[in-house]
mmCIF file of C-alpha atoms and ligand atoms in Angstrom:
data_model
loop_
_atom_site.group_PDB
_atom_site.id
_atom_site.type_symbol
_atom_site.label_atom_id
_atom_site.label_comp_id
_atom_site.label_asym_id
_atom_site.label_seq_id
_atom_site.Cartn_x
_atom_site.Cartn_y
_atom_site.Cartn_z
ATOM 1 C CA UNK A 1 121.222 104.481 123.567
ATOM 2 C CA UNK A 2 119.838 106.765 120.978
ATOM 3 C CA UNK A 3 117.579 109.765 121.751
ATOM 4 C CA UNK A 4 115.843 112.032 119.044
ATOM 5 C CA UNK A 5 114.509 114.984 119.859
ATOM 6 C CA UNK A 6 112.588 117.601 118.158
ATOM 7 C CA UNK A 7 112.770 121.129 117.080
ATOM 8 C CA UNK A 8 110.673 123.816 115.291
ATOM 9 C CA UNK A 9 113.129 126.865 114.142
ATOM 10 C CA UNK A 10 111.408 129.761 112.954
ATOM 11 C CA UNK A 11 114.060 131.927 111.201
ATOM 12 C CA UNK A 12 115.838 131.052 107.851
ATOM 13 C CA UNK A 13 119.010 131.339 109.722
ATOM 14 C CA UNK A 14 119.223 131.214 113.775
ATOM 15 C CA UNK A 15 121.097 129.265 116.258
ATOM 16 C CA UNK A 16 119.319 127.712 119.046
ATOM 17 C CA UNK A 17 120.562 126.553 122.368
ATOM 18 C CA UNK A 18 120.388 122.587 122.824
ATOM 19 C CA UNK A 19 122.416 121.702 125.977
ATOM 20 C CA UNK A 20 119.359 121.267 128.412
ATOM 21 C CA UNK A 21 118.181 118.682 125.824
ATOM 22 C CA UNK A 22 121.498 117.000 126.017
ATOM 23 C CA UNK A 23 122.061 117.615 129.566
ATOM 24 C CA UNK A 24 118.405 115.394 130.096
ATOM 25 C CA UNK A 25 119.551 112.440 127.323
ATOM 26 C CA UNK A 26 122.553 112.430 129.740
ATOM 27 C CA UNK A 27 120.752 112.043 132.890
ATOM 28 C CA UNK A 28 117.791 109.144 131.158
ATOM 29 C CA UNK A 29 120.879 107.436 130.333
ATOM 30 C CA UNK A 30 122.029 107.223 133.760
ATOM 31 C CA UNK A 31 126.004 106.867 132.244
ATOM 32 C CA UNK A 32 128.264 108.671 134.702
ATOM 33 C CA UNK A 33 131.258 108.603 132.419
ATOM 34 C CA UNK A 34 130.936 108.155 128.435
ATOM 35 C CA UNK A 35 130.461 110.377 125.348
ATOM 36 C CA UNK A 36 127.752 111.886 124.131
ATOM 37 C CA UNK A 37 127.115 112.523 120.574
ATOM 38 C CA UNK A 38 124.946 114.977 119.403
ATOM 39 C CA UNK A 39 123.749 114.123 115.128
ATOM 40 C CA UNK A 40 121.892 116.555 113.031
ATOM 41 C CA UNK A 41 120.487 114.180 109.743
ATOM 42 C CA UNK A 42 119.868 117.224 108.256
ATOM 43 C CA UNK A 43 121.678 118.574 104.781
ATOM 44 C CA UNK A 44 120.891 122.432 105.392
ATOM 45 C CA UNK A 45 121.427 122.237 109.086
ATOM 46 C CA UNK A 46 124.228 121.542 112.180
ATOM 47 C CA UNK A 47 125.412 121.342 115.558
ATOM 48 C CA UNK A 48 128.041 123.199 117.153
ATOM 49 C CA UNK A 49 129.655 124.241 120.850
ATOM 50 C CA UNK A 50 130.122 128.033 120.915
ATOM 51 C CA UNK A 51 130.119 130.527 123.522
ATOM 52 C CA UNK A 52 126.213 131.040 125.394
ATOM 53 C CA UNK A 53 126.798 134.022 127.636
ATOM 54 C CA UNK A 54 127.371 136.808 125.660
ATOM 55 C CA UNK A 55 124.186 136.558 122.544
ATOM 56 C CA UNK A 56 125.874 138.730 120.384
ATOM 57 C CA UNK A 57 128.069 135.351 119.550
ATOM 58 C CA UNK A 58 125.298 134.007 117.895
ATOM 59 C CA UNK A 59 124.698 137.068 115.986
ATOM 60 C CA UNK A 60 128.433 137.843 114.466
ATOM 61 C CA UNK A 61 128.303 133.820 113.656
ATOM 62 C CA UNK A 62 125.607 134.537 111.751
ATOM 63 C CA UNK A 63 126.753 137.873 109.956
ATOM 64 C CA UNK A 64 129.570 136.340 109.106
ATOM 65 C CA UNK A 65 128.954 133.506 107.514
ATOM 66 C CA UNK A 66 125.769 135.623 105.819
ATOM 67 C CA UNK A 67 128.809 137.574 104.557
ATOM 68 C CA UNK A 68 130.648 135.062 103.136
ATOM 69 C CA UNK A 69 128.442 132.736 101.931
ATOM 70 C CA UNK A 70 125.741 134.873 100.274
ATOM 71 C CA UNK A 71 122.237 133.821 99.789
ATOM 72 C CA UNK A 72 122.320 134.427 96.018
ATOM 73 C CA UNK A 73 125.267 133.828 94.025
ATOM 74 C CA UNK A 74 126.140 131.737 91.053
ATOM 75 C CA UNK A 75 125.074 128.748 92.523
ATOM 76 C CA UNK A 76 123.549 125.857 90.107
ATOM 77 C CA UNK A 77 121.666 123.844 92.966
ATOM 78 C CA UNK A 78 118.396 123.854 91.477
ATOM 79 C CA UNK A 79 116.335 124.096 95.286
ATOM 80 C CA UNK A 80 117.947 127.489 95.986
ATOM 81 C CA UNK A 81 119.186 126.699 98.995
ATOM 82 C CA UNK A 82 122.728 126.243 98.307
ATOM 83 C CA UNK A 83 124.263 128.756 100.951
ATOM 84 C CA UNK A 84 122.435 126.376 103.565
ATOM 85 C CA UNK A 85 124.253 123.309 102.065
ATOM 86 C CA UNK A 86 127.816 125.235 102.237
ATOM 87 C CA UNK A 87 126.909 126.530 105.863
ATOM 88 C CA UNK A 88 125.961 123.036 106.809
ATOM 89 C CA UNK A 89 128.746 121.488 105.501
ATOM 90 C CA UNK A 90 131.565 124.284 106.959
ATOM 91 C CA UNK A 91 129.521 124.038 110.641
ATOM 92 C CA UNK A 92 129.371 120.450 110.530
ATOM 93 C CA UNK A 93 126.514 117.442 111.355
ATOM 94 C CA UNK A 94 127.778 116.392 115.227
ATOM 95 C CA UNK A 95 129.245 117.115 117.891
ATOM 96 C CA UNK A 96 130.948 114.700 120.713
ATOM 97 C CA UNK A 97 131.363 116.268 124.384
ATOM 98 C CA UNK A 98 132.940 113.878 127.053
ATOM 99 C CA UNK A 99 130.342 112.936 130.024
ATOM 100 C CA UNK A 100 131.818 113.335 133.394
ATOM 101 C CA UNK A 101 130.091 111.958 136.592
ATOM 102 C CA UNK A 102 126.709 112.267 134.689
ATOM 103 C CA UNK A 103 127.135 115.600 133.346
ATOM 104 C CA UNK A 104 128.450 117.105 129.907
ATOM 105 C CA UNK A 105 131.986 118.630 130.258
ATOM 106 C CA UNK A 106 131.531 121.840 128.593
ATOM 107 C CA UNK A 107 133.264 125.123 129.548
ATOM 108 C CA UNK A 108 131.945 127.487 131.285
ATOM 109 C CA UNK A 109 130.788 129.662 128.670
ATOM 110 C CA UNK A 110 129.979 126.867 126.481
ATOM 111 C CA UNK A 111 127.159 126.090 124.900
ATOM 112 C CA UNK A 112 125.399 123.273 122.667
ATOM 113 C CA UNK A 113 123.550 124.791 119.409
ATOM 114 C CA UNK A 114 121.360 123.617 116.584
ATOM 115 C CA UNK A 115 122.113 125.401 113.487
ATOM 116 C CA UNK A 116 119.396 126.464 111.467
ATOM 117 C CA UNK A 117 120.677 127.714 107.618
ATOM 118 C CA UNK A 118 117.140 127.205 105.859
ATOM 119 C CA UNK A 119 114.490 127.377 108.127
ATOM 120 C CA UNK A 120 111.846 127.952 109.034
ATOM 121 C CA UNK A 121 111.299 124.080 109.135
ATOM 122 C CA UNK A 122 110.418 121.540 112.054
ATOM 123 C CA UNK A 123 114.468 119.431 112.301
ATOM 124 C CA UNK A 124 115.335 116.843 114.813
ATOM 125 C CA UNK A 125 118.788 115.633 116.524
ATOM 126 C CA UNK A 126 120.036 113.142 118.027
ATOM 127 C CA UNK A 127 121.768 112.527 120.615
ATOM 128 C CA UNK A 128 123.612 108.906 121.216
ATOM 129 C CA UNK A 129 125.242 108.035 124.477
ATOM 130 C CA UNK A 130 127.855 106.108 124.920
ATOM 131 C CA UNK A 131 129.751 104.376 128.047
ATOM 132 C CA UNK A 132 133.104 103.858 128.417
ATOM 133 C CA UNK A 133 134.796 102.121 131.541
ATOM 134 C CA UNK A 134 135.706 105.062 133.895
HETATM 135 ZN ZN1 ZN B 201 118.966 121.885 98.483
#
């Protein structure tokens, strides 16, 4: 079972928080015990599980990679968007997190987030669930 969902970002760099999204596929699906994969078919955008108590997470992720992978540099790409591609690429396109009696086995300061590296832009994910046998 495949679900897509939708998403409008509205800075050129943010990360947004996607685990109620996932949580939902989840439940729909009704599997109690699987995987679920979470897909960004996106080249200048990605999925991760980080840390979504403290927001200031988001923000040093963000300065950081800023920092090393500059907007302008001597890139040849001839969009522009290069830095996107790089942060896309070093973040990666999906995520897997193991589905235990219906729910998403995250941490307890984990959190599921959609990358954005060169928004604003409307993206989409998706999210494939998978049973296994217990
Ligand atoms: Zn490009």
């Amino acid at each position: 079972m495949v679900k897509e969902f939708s998403i409008s970002t509205s800075r050129q760099t943010e990360m947004i928080e996607i685990t109620s999204s996932v949580v939902s596929a989840i439940s729909s699906s009704g599997v109690k015990n699987g995987t679920a994969l979470v897909y960004v078919p996106h080249t200048t955008a990605a999925v991760t599980i980080n840390e979504n108590a403290d927001p200031s997470v988001k923000r040093d992720i963000i300065y950081e990679l800023n920092k090393i992978i500059p907007f302008s540099d001597n890139y040849t790409h001839a969009e522009g968007n290069s830095a996107a591609h790089i942060k896309a690429s070093i973040i990666g396109e999906s995520i897997t997190v193991v589905i235990s009696g219906g729910k998403p086995l995250l941490g307890t300061w984990q959190g599921i987030f959609f990358c954005e590296f060169d928004g604003p832009r409307r993206r989409k994910f998706l999210v494939r669930i998978a049973k296994s046998e217990q």
